[in-house]
CSV table of C-alpha atoms and ligand atoms in Angstrom, one decimal:
chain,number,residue,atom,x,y,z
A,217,UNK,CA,0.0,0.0,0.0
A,218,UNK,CA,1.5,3.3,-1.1
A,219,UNK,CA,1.7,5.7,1.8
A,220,UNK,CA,3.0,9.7,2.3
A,221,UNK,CA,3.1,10.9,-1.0
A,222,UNK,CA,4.7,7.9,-2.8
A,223,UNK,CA,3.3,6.5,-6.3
A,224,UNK,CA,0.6,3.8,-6.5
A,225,UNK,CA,3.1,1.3,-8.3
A,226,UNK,CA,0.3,0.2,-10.5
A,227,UNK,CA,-0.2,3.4,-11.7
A,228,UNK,CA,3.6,4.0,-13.1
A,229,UNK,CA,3.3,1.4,-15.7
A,230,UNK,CA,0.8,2.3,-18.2
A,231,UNK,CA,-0.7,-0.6,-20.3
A,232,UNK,CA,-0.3,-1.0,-23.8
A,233,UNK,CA,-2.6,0.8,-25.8
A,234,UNK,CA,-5.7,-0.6,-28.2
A,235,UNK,CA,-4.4,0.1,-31.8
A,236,UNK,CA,-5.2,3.9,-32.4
A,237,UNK,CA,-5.5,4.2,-28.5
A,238,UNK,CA,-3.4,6.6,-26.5
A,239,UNK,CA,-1.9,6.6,-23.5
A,240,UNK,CA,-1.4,8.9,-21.1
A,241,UNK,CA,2.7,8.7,-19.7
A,242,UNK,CA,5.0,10.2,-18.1
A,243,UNK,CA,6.4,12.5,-19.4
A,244,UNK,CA,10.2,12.7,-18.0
A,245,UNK,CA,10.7,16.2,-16.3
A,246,UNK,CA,7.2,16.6,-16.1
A,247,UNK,CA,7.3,15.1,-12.7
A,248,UNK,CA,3.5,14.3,-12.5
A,249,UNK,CA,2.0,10.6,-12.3
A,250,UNK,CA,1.5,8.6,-15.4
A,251,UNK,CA,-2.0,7.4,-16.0
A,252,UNK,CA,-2.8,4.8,-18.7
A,253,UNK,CA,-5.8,5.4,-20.7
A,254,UNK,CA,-7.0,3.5,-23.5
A,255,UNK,CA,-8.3,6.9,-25.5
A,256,UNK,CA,-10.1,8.2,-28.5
A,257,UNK,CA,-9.3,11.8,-30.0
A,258,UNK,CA,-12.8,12.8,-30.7
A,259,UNK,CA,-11.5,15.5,-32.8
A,260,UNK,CA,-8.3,15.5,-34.1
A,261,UNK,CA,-8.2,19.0,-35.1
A,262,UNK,CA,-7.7,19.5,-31.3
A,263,UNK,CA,-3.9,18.5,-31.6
A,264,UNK,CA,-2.8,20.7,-34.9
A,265,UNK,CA,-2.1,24.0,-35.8
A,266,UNK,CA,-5.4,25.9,-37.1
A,267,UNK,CA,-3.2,28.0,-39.5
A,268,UNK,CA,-1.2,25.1,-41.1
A,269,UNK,CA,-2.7,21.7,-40.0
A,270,UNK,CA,0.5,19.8,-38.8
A,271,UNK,CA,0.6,18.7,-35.0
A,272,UNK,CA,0.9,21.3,-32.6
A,273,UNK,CA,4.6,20.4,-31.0
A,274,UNK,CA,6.4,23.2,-28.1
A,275,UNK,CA,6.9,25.6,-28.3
A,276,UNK,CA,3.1,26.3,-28.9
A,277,UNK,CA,1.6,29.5,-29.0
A,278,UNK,CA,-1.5,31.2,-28.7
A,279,UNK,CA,-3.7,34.6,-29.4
A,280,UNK,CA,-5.9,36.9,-26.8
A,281,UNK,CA,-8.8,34.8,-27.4
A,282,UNK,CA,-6.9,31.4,-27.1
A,283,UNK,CA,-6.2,30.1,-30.7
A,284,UNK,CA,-3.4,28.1,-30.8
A,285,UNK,CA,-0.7,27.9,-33.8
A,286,UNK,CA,2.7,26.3,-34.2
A,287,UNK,CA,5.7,28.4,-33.9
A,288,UNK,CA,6.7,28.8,-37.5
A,289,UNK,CA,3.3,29.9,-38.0
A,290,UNK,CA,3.5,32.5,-35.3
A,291,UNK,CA,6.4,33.8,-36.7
A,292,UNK,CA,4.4,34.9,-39.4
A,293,UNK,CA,2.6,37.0,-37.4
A,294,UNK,CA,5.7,39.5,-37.8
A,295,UNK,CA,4.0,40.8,-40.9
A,296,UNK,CA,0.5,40.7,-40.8
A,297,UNK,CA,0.1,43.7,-38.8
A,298,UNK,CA,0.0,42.6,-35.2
A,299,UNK,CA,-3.2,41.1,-35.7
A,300,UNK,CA,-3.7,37.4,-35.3
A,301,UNK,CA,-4.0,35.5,-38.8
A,302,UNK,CA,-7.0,33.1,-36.8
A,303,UNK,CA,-9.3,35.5,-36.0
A,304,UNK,CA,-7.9,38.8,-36.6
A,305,UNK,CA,-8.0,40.0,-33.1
A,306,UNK,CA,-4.9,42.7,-32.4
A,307,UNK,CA,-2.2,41.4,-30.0
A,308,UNK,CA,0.0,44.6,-29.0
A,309,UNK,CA,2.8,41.8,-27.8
A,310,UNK,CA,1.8,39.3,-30.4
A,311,UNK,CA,1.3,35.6,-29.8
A,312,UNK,CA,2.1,34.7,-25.9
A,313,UNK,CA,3.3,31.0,-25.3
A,314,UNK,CA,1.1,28.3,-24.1
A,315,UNK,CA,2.4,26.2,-21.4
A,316,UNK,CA,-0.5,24.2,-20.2
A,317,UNK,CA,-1.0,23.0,-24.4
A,318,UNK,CA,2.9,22.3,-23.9
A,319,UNK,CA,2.5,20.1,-21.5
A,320,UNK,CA,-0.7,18.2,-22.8
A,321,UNK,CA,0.7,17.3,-26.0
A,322,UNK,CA,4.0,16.1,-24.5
A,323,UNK,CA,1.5,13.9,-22.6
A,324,UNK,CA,-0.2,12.0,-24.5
A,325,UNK,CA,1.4,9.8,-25.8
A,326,UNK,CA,1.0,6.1,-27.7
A,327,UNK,CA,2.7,2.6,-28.5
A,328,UNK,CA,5.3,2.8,-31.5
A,329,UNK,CA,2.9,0.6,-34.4
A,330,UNK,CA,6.0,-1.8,-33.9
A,331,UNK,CA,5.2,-2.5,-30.4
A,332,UNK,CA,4.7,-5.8,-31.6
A,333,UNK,CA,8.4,-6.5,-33.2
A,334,UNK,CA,10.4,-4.8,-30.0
A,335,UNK,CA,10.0,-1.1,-29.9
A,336,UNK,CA,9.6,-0.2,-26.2
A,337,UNK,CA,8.7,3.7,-28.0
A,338,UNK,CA,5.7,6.0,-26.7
A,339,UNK,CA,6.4,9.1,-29.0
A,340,UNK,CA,4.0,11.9,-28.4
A,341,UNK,CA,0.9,12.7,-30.9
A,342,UNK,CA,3.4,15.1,-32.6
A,343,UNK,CA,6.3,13.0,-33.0
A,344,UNK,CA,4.9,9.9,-33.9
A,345,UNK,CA,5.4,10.2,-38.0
A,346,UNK,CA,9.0,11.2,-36.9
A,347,UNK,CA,9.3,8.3,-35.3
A,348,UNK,CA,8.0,5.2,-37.3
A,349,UNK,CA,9.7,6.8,-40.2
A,350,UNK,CA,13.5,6.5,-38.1
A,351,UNK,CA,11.9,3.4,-35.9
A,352,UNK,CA,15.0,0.7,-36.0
A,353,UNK,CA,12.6,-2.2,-35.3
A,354,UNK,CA,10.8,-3.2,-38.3
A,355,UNK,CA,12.6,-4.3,-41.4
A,356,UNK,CA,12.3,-4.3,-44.8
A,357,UNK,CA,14.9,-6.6,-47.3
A,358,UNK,CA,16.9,-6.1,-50.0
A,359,UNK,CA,15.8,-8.1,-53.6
A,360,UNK,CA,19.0,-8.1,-54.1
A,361,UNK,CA,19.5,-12.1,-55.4
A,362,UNK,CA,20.7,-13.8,-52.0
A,363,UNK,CA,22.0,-10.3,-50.6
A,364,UNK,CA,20.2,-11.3,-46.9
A,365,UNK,CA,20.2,-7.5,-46.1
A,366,UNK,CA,17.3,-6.6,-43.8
A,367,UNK,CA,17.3,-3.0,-41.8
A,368,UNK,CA,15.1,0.0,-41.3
A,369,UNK,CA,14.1,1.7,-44.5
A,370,UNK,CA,17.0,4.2,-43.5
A,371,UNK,CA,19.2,1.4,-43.2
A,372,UNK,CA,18.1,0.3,-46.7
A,373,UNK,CA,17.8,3.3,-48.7
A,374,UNK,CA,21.7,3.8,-47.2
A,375,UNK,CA,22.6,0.0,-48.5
A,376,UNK,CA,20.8,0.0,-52.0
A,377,UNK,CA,22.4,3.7,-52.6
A,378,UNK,CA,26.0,1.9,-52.6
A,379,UNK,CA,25.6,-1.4,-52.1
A,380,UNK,CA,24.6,-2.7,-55.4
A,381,UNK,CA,25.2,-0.1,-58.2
A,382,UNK,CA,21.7,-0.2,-59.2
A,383,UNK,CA,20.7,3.3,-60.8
A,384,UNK,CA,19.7,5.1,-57.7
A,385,UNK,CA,17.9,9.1,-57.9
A,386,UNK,CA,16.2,11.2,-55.4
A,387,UNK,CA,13.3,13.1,-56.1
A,388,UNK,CA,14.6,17.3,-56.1
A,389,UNK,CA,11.8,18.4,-53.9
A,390,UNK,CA,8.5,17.2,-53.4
A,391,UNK,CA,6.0,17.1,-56.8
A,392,UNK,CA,8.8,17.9,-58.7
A,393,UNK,CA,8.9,15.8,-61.9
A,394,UNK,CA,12.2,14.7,-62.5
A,395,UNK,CA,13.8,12.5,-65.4
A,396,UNK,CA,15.9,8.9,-64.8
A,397,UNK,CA,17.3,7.0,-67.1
A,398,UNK,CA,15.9,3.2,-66.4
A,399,UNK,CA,18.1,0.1,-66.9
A,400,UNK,CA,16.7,-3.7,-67.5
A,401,UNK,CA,16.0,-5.2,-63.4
A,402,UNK,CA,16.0,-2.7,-60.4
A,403,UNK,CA,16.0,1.0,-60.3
A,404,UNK,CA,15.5,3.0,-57.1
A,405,UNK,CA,13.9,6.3,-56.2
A,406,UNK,CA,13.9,8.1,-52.8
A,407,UNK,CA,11.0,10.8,-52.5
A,408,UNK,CA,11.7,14.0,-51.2
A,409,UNK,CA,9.7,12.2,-48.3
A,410,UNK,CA,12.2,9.5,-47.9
A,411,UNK,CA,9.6,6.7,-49.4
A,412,UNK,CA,11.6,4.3,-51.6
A,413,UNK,CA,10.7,2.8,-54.3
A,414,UNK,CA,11.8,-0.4,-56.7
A,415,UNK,CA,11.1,0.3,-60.6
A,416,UNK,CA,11.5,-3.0,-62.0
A,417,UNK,CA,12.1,-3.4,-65.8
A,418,UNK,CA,11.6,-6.6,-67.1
A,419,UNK,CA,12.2,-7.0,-71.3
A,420,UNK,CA,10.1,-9.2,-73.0
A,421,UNK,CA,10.1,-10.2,-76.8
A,422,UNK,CA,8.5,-7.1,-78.1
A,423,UNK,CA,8.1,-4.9,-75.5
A,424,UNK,CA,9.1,-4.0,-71.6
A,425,UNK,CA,7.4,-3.8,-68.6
A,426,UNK,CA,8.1,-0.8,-65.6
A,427,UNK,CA,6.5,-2.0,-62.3
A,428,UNK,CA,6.8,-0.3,-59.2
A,429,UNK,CA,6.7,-1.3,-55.3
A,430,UNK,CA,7.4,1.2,-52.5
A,431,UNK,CA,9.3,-0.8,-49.9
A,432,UNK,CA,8.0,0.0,-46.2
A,433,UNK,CA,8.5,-2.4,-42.8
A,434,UNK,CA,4.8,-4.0,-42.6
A,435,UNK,CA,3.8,-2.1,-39.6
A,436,UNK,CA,4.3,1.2,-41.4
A,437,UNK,CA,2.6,-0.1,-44.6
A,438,UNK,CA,-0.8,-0.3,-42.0
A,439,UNK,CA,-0.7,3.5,-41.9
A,440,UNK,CA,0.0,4.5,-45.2
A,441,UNK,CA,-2.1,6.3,-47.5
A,442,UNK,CA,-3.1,6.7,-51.2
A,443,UNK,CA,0.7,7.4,-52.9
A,444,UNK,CA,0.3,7.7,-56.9
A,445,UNK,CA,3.1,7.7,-59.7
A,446,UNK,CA,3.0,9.0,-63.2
A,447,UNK,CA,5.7,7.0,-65.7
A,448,UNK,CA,6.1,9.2,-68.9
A,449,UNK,CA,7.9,8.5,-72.2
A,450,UNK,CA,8.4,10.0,-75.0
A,451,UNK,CA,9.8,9.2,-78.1
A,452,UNK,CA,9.8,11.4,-81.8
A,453,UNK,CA,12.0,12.1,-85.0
A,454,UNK,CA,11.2,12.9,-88.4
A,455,UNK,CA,12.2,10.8,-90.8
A,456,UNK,CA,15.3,11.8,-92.7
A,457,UNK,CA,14.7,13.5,-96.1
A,458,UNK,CA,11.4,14.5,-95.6
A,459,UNK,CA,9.2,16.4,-92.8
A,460,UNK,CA,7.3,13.0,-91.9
A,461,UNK,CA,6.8,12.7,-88.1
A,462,UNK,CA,7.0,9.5,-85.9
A,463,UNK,CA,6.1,10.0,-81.9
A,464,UNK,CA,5.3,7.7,-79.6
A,465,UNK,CA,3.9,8.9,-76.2
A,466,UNK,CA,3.0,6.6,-73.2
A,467,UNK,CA,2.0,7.4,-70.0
A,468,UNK,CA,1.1,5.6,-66.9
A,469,UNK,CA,-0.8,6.7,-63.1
A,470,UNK,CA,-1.6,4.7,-60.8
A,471,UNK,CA,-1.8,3.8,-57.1
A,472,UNK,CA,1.7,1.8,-55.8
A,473,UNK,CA,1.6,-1.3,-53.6
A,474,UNK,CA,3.5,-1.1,-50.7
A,475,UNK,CA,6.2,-4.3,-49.7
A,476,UNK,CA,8.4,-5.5,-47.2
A,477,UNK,CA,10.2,-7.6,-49.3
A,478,UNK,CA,10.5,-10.4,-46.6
A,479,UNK,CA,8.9,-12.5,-49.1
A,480,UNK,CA,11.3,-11.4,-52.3
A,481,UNK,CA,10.5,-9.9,-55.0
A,482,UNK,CA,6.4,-11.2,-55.3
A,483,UNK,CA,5.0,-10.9,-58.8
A,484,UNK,CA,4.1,-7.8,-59.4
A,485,UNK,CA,3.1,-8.0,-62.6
A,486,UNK,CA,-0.6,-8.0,-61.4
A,487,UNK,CA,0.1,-4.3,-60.4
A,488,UNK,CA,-0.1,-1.5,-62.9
A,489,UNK,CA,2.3,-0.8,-65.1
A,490,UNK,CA,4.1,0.8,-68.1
A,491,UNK,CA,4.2,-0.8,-71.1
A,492,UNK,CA,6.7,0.1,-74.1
A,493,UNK,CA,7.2,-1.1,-77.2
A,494,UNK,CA,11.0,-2.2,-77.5
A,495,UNK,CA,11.1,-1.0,-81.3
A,496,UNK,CA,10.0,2.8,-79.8
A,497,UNK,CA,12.9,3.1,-77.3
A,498,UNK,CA,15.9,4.8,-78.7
A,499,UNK,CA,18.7,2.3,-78.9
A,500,UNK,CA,17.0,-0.7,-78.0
A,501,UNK,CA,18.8,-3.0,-80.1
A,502,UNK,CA,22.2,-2.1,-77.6
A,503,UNK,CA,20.8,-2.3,-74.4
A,504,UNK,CA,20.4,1.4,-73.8
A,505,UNK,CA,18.9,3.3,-70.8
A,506,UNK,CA,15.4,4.5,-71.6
A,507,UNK,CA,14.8,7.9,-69.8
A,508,UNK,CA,11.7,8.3,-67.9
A,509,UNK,CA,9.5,11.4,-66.8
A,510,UNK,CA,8.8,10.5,-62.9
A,511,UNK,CA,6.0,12.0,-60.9
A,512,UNK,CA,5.1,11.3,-57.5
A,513,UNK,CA,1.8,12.4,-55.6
A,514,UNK,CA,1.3,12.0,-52.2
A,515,UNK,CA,-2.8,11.7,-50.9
A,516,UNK,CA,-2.1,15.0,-49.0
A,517,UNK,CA,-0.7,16.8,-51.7
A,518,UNK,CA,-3.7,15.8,-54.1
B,828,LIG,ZN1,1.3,26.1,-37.9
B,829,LIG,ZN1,-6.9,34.7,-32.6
B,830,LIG,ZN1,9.3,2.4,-32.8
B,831,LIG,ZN1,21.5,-5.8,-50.9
Protein backbone atom coordinates (compact mmCIF):
# COMPACT_ATOMS: atom_id res chain seq x y z
CA UNK A 1 0.00 0.00 0.00
CA UNK A 2 1.50 3.28 -1.10
CA UNK A 3 1.70 5.68 1.83
CA UNK A 4 3.05 9.66 2.30
CA UNK A 5 3.15 10.91 -1.04
CA UNK A 6 4.67 7.94 -2.84
CA UNK A 7 3.31 6.45 -6.34
CA UNK A 8 0.59 3.75 -6.49
CA UNK A 9 3.07 1.33 -8.26
CA UNK A 10 0.34 0.23 -10.49
CA UNK A 11 -0.22 3.38 -11.66
CA UNK A 12 3.64 4.00 -13.09
CA UNK A 13 3.33 1.37 -15.71
CA UNK A 14 0.77 2.25 -18.19
CA UNK A 15 -0.72 -0.62 -20.29
CA UNK A 16 -0.27 -0.97 -23.85
CA UNK A 17 -2.61 0.78 -25.79
CA UNK A 18 -5.71 -0.64 -28.25
CA UNK A 19 -4.35 0.09 -31.77
CA UNK A 20 -5.19 3.93 -32.36
CA UNK A 21 -5.51 4.17 -28.49
CA UNK A 22 -3.44 6.62 -26.47
CA UNK A 23 -1.89 6.56 -23.51
CA UNK A 24 -1.36 8.87 -21.12
CA UNK A 25 2.69 8.67 -19.69
CA UNK A 26 5.03 10.23 -18.07
CA UNK A 27 6.40 12.51 -19.45
CA UNK A 28 10.22 12.67 -18.01
CA UNK A 29 10.69 16.20 -16.29
CA UNK A 30 7.18 16.56 -16.11
CA UNK A 31 7.34 15.07 -12.74
CA UNK A 32 3.51 14.35 -12.52
CA UNK A 33 2.00 10.60 -12.29
CA UNK A 34 1.49 8.58 -15.37
CA UNK A 35 -2.03 7.43 -15.98
CA UNK A 36 -2.80 4.82 -18.71
CA UNK A 37 -5.83 5.41 -20.70
CA UNK A 38 -6.99 3.52 -23.52
CA UNK A 39 -8.32 6.95 -25.46
CA UNK A 40 -10.11 8.24 -28.47
CA UNK A 41 -9.27 11.79 -30.02
CA UNK A 42 -12.84 12.77 -30.75
CA UNK A 43 -11.53 15.54 -32.80
CA UNK A 44 -8.28 15.49 -34.10
CA UNK A 45 -8.22 19.01 -35.05
CA UNK A 46 -7.69 19.52 -31.33
CA UNK A 47 -3.92 18.46 -31.58
CA UNK A 48 -2.80 20.66 -34.93
CA UNK A 49 -2.15 23.99 -35.82
CA UNK A 50 -5.40 25.90 -37.10
CA UNK A 51 -3.16 28.02 -39.53
CA UNK A 52 -1.20 25.15 -41.06
CA UNK A 53 -2.67 21.70 -39.98
CA UNK A 54 0.50 19.81 -38.82
CA UNK A 55 0.56 18.68 -35.04
CA UNK A 56 0.87 21.30 -32.61
CA UNK A 57 4.61 20.42 -30.99
CA UNK A 58 6.44 23.23 -28.11
CA UNK A 59 6.92 25.62 -28.35
CA UNK A 60 3.06 26.35 -28.93
CA UNK A 61 1.63 29.52 -29.00
CA UNK A 62 -1.53 31.18 -28.65
CA UNK A 63 -3.67 34.57 -29.40
CA UNK A 64 -5.89 36.95 -26.77
CA UNK A 65 -8.78 34.77 -27.45
CA UNK A 66 -6.88 31.40 -27.07
CA UNK A 67 -6.17 30.14 -30.68
CA UNK A 68 -3.44 28.10 -30.78
CA UNK A 69 -0.66 27.89 -33.83
CA UNK A 70 2.68 26.31 -34.20
CA UNK A 71 5.69 28.35 -33.94
CA UNK A 72 6.72 28.83 -37.47
CA UNK A 73 3.30 29.88 -37.97
CA UNK A 74 3.55 32.51 -35.29
CA UNK A 75 6.42 33.84 -36.72
CA UNK A 76 4.36 34.94 -39.42
CA UNK A 77 2.55 37.03 -37.40
CA UNK A 78 5.66 39.49 -37.80
CA UNK A 79 4.05 40.77 -40.94
CA UNK A 80 0.46 40.67 -40.80
CA UNK A 81 0.11 43.67 -38.82
CA UNK A 82 0.02 42.56 -35.16
CA UNK A 83 -3.16 41.13 -35.66
CA UNK A 84 -3.68 37.44 -35.27
CA UNK A 85 -4.00 35.47 -38.77
CA UNK A 86 -6.99 33.06 -36.82
CA UNK A 87 -9.25 35.50 -35.99
CA UNK A 88 -7.90 38.83 -36.60
CA UNK A 89 -8.01 39.96 -33.06
CA UNK A 90 -4.95 42.72 -32.42
CA UNK A 91 -2.24 41.40 -29.99
CA UNK A 92 0.05 44.64 -29.02
CA UNK A 93 2.78 41.75 -27.79
CA UNK A 94 1.82 39.30 -30.42
CA UNK A 95 1.34 35.57 -29.78
CA UNK A 96 2.06 34.71 -25.87
CA UNK A 97 3.33 30.99 -25.25
CA UNK A 98 1.12 28.29 -24.10
CA UNK A 99 2.42 26.16 -21.45
CA UNK A 100 -0.53 24.22 -20.23
CA UNK A 101 -1.04 22.95 -24.37
CA UNK A 102 2.89 22.30 -23.91
CA UNK A 103 2.48 20.13 -21.47
CA UNK A 104 -0.67 18.23 -22.82
CA UNK A 105 0.74 17.31 -26.00
CA UNK A 106 4.03 16.07 -24.48
CA UNK A 107 1.55 13.90 -22.56
CA UNK A 108 -0.20 12.00 -24.51
CA UNK A 109 1.39 9.79 -25.75
CA UNK A 110 0.96 6.10 -27.65
CA UNK A 111 2.66 2.57 -28.54
CA UNK A 112 5.25 2.82 -31.48
CA UNK A 113 2.86 0.65 -34.36
CA UNK A 114 6.02 -1.80 -33.92
CA UNK A 115 5.23 -2.47 -30.41
CA UNK A 116 4.75 -5.83 -31.57
CA UNK A 117 8.36 -6.46 -33.19
CA UNK A 118 10.42 -4.84 -30.01
CA UNK A 119 10.00 -1.06 -29.91
CA UNK A 120 9.56 -0.15 -26.23
CA UNK A 121 8.66 3.72 -27.99
CA UNK A 122 5.71 6.03 -26.74
CA UNK A 123 6.38 9.13 -28.98
CA UNK A 124 4.01 11.94 -28.38
CA UNK A 125 0.92 12.74 -30.86
CA UNK A 126 3.39 15.07 -32.57
CA UNK A 127 6.33 12.96 -32.96
CA UNK A 128 4.92 9.91 -33.88
CA UNK A 129 5.41 10.20 -38.00
CA UNK A 130 9.05 11.17 -36.91
CA UNK A 131 9.31 8.35 -35.30
CA UNK A 132 8.01 5.20 -37.31
CA UNK A 133 9.73 6.81 -40.18
CA UNK A 134 13.53 6.46 -38.11
CA UNK A 135 11.94 3.38 -35.85
CA UNK A 136 15.00 0.73 -36.05
CA UNK A 137 12.57 -2.18 -35.30
CA UNK A 138 10.81 -3.15 -38.34
CA UNK A 139 12.59 -4.25 -41.40
CA UNK A 140 12.30 -4.27 -44.78
CA UNK A 141 14.89 -6.60 -47.31
CA UNK A 142 16.88 -6.09 -49.97
CA UNK A 143 15.82 -8.05 -53.57
CA UNK A 144 19.03 -8.06 -54.08
CA UNK A 145 19.46 -12.05 -55.39
CA UNK A 146 20.74 -13.77 -52.01
CA UNK A 147 21.96 -10.33 -50.61
CA UNK A 148 20.21 -11.30 -46.92
CA UNK A 149 20.21 -7.53 -46.07
CA UNK A 150 17.26 -6.58 -43.79
CA UNK A 151 17.27 -3.03 -41.84
CA UNK A 152 15.06 0.01 -41.33
CA UNK A 153 14.14 1.72 -44.53
CA UNK A 154 17.03 4.17 -43.51
CA UNK A 155 19.24 1.40 -43.23
CA UNK A 156 18.07 0.28 -46.69
CA UNK A 157 17.77 3.26 -48.69
CA UNK A 158 21.69 3.84 -47.17
CA UNK A 159 22.62 0.03 -48.52
CA UNK A 160 20.84 -0.03 -51.99
CA UNK A 161 22.40 3.73 -52.63
CA UNK A 162 26.04 1.94 -52.62
CA UNK A 163 25.65 -1.41 -52.08
CA UNK A 164 24.58 -2.75 -55.43
CA UNK A 165 25.18 -0.10 -58.24
CA UNK A 166 21.69 -0.25 -59.16
CA UNK A 167 20.68 3.29 -60.75
CA UNK A 168 19.66 5.15 -57.72
CA UNK A 169 17.93 9.11 -57.92
CA UNK A 170 16.15 11.21 -55.35
CA UNK A 171 13.26 13.09 -56.12
CA UNK A 172 14.59 17.28 -56.14
CA UNK A 173 11.83 18.36 -53.94
CA UNK A 174 8.49 17.24 -53.41
CA UNK A 175 5.99 17.09 -56.78
CA UNK A 176 8.80 17.92 -58.73
CA UNK A 177 8.94 15.82 -61.86
CA UNK A 178 12.20 14.67 -62.53
CA UNK A 179 13.76 12.48 -65.35
CA UNK A 180 15.90 8.93 -64.84
CA UNK A 181 17.33 6.99 -67.11
CA UNK A 182 15.87 3.22 -66.42
CA UNK A 183 18.09 0.08 -66.94
CA UNK A 184 16.75 -3.67 -67.46
CA UNK A 185 15.98 -5.23 -63.39
CA UNK A 186 16.03 -2.69 -60.38
CA UNK A 187 16.01 1.02 -60.28
CA UNK A 188 15.49 2.99 -57.07
CA UNK A 189 13.87 6.25 -56.25
CA UNK A 190 13.85 8.11 -52.84
CA UNK A 191 11.05 10.83 -52.54
CA UNK A 192 11.70 13.98 -51.17
CA UNK A 193 9.70 12.22 -48.26
CA UNK A 194 12.17 9.50 -47.93
CA UNK A 195 9.57 6.69 -49.42
CA UNK A 196 11.64 4.32 -51.64
CA UNK A 197 10.70 2.77 -54.34
CA UNK A 198 11.75 -0.43 -56.68
CA UNK A 199 11.15 0.34 -60.61
CA UNK A 200 11.46 -3.04 -61.96
CA UNK A 201 12.08 -3.42 -65.77
CA UNK A 202 11.57 -6.58 -67.14
CA UNK A 203 12.20 -7.02 -71.27
CA UNK A 204 10.10 -9.17 -73.00
CA UNK A 205 10.09 -10.24 -76.77
CA UNK A 206 8.45 -7.13 -78.11
CA UNK A 207 8.14 -4.95 -75.53
CA UNK A 208 9.13 -3.99 -71.58
CA UNK A 209 7.42 -3.76 -68.60
CA UNK A 210 8.06 -0.78 -65.65
CA UNK A 211 6.46 -1.97 -62.26
CA UNK A 212 6.75 -0.26 -59.21
CA UNK A 213 6.71 -1.34 -55.35
CA UNK A 214 7.44 1.18 -52.55
CA UNK A 215 9.32 -0.76 -49.90
CA UNK A 216 8.00 -0.01 -46.16
CA UNK A 217 8.50 -2.43 -42.81
CA UNK A 218 4.78 -4.04 -42.62
CA UNK A 219 3.78 -2.15 -39.61
CA UNK A 220 4.25 1.21 -41.44
CA UNK A 221 2.60 -0.14 -44.63
CA UNK A 222 -0.83 -0.29 -42.05
CA UNK A 223 -0.74 3.50 -41.89
CA UNK A 224 0.00 4.46 -45.19
CA UNK A 225 -2.15 6.33 -47.46
CA UNK A 226 -3.06 6.75 -51.19
CA UNK A 227 0.75 7.43 -52.87
CA UNK A 228 0.32 7.73 -56.95
CA UNK A 229 3.10 7.73 -59.65
CA UNK A 230 3.03 8.95 -63.19
CA UNK A 231 5.74 7.03 -65.69
CA UNK A 232 6.08 9.20 -68.87
CA UNK A 233 7.94 8.47 -72.16
CA UNK A 234 8.36 10.01 -75.00
CA UNK A 235 9.78 9.15 -78.10
CA UNK A 236 9.75 11.38 -81.84
CA UNK A 237 11.99 12.07 -84.99
CA UNK A 238 11.18 12.91 -88.43
CA UNK A 239 12.15 10.80 -90.76
CA UNK A 240 15.26 11.76 -92.74
CA UNK A 241 14.68 13.53 -96.13
CA UNK A 242 11.42 14.53 -95.56
CA UNK A 243 9.16 16.37 -92.81
CA UNK A 244 7.33 13.05 -91.93
CA UNK A 245 6.84 12.66 -88.06
CA UNK A 246 6.96 9.52 -85.92
CA UNK A 247 6.14 10.03 -81.85
CA UNK A 248 5.29 7.67 -79.59
CA UNK A 249 3.90 8.88 -76.22
CA UNK A 250 2.98 6.58 -73.24
CA UNK A 251 2.02 7.39 -70.01
CA UNK A 252 1.07 5.63 -66.94
CA UNK A 253 -0.76 6.74 -63.07
CA UNK A 254 -1.62 4.68 -60.79
CA UNK A 255 -1.77 3.85 -57.07
CA UNK A 256 1.70 1.85 -55.82
CA UNK A 257 1.57 -1.26 -53.62
CA UNK A 258 3.47 -1.06 -50.67
CA UNK A 259 6.17 -4.28 -49.75
CA UNK A 260 8.44 -5.50 -47.22
CA UNK A 261 10.21 -7.62 -49.34
CA UNK A 262 10.49 -10.36 -46.61
CA UNK A 263 8.88 -12.50 -49.06
CA UNK A 264 11.33 -11.44 -52.29
CA UNK A 265 10.48 -9.87 -55.05
CA UNK A 266 6.42 -11.17 -55.26
CA UNK A 267 4.97 -10.94 -58.79
CA UNK A 268 4.14 -7.80 -59.39
CA UNK A 269 3.07 -8.00 -62.58
CA UNK A 270 -0.58 -8.02 -61.43
CA UNK A 271 0.07 -4.25 -60.43
CA UNK A 272 -0.09 -1.53 -62.89
CA UNK A 273 2.25 -0.82 -65.06
CA UNK A 274 4.07 0.81 -68.07
CA UNK A 275 4.24 -0.77 -71.06
CA UNK A 276 6.70 0.13 -74.09
CA UNK A 277 7.15 -1.07 -77.23
CA UNK A 278 10.98 -2.15 -77.47
CA UNK A 279 11.13 -1.02 -81.26
CA UNK A 280 10.00 2.75 -79.79
CA UNK A 281 12.88 3.10 -77.32
CA UNK A 282 15.88 4.76 -78.67
CA UNK A 283 18.73 2.31 -78.90
CA UNK A 284 17.02 -0.69 -78.01
CA UNK A 285 18.83 -2.98 -80.08
CA UNK A 286 22.15 -2.12 -77.57
CA UNK A 287 20.82 -2.34 -74.43
CA UNK A 288 20.36 1.40 -73.78
CA UNK A 289 18.91 3.26 -70.80
CA UNK A 290 15.39 4.52 -71.56
CA UNK A 291 14.77 7.87 -69.80
CA UNK A 292 11.67 8.31 -67.88
CA UNK A 293 9.50 11.42 -66.82
CA UNK A 294 8.78 10.47 -62.87
CA UNK A 295 5.99 12.02 -60.94
CA UNK A 296 5.07 11.35 -57.46
CA UNK A 297 1.84 12.41 -55.62
CA UNK A 298 1.32 12.04 -52.20
CA UNK A 299 -2.85 11.68 -50.91
CA UNK A 300 -2.14 14.99 -49.04
CA UNK A 301 -0.75 16.84 -51.72
CA UNK A 302 -3.71 15.78 -54.14
ZN1 LIG B 1 1.26 26.07 -37.88
ZN1 LIG C 1 -6.85 34.71 -32.60
ZN1 LIG D 1 9.28 2.39 -32.76
ZN1 LIG E 1 21.53 -5.83 -50.90
Amino acid sequence: MATGGERDPKRQKPSAPVDGGVAAKEVSGSGGPAMALNLTVANADALHCVVCSLPLKPPIFQCDEGYMVCSPCSDKLKGAGGKCHVCGVAMAGGYRRCHGMERLVDSLRAACPNAAYGCAATPPYHGREEHIRACPHPQCYCPGEACGFAGSTAALRDHIASAHGWPYRREPWSRSSFNMNLRDGFNFVVSAKDDLFLLNVTRHAFFRTVSVVCIRPRAAVAEQKILELQLSFEYGYYSSGSNALFKYDQKARFPVAYSDLSDGLTDFNDNHQLILLNKCVRGHEVDKDMEILIEIFYEEDL
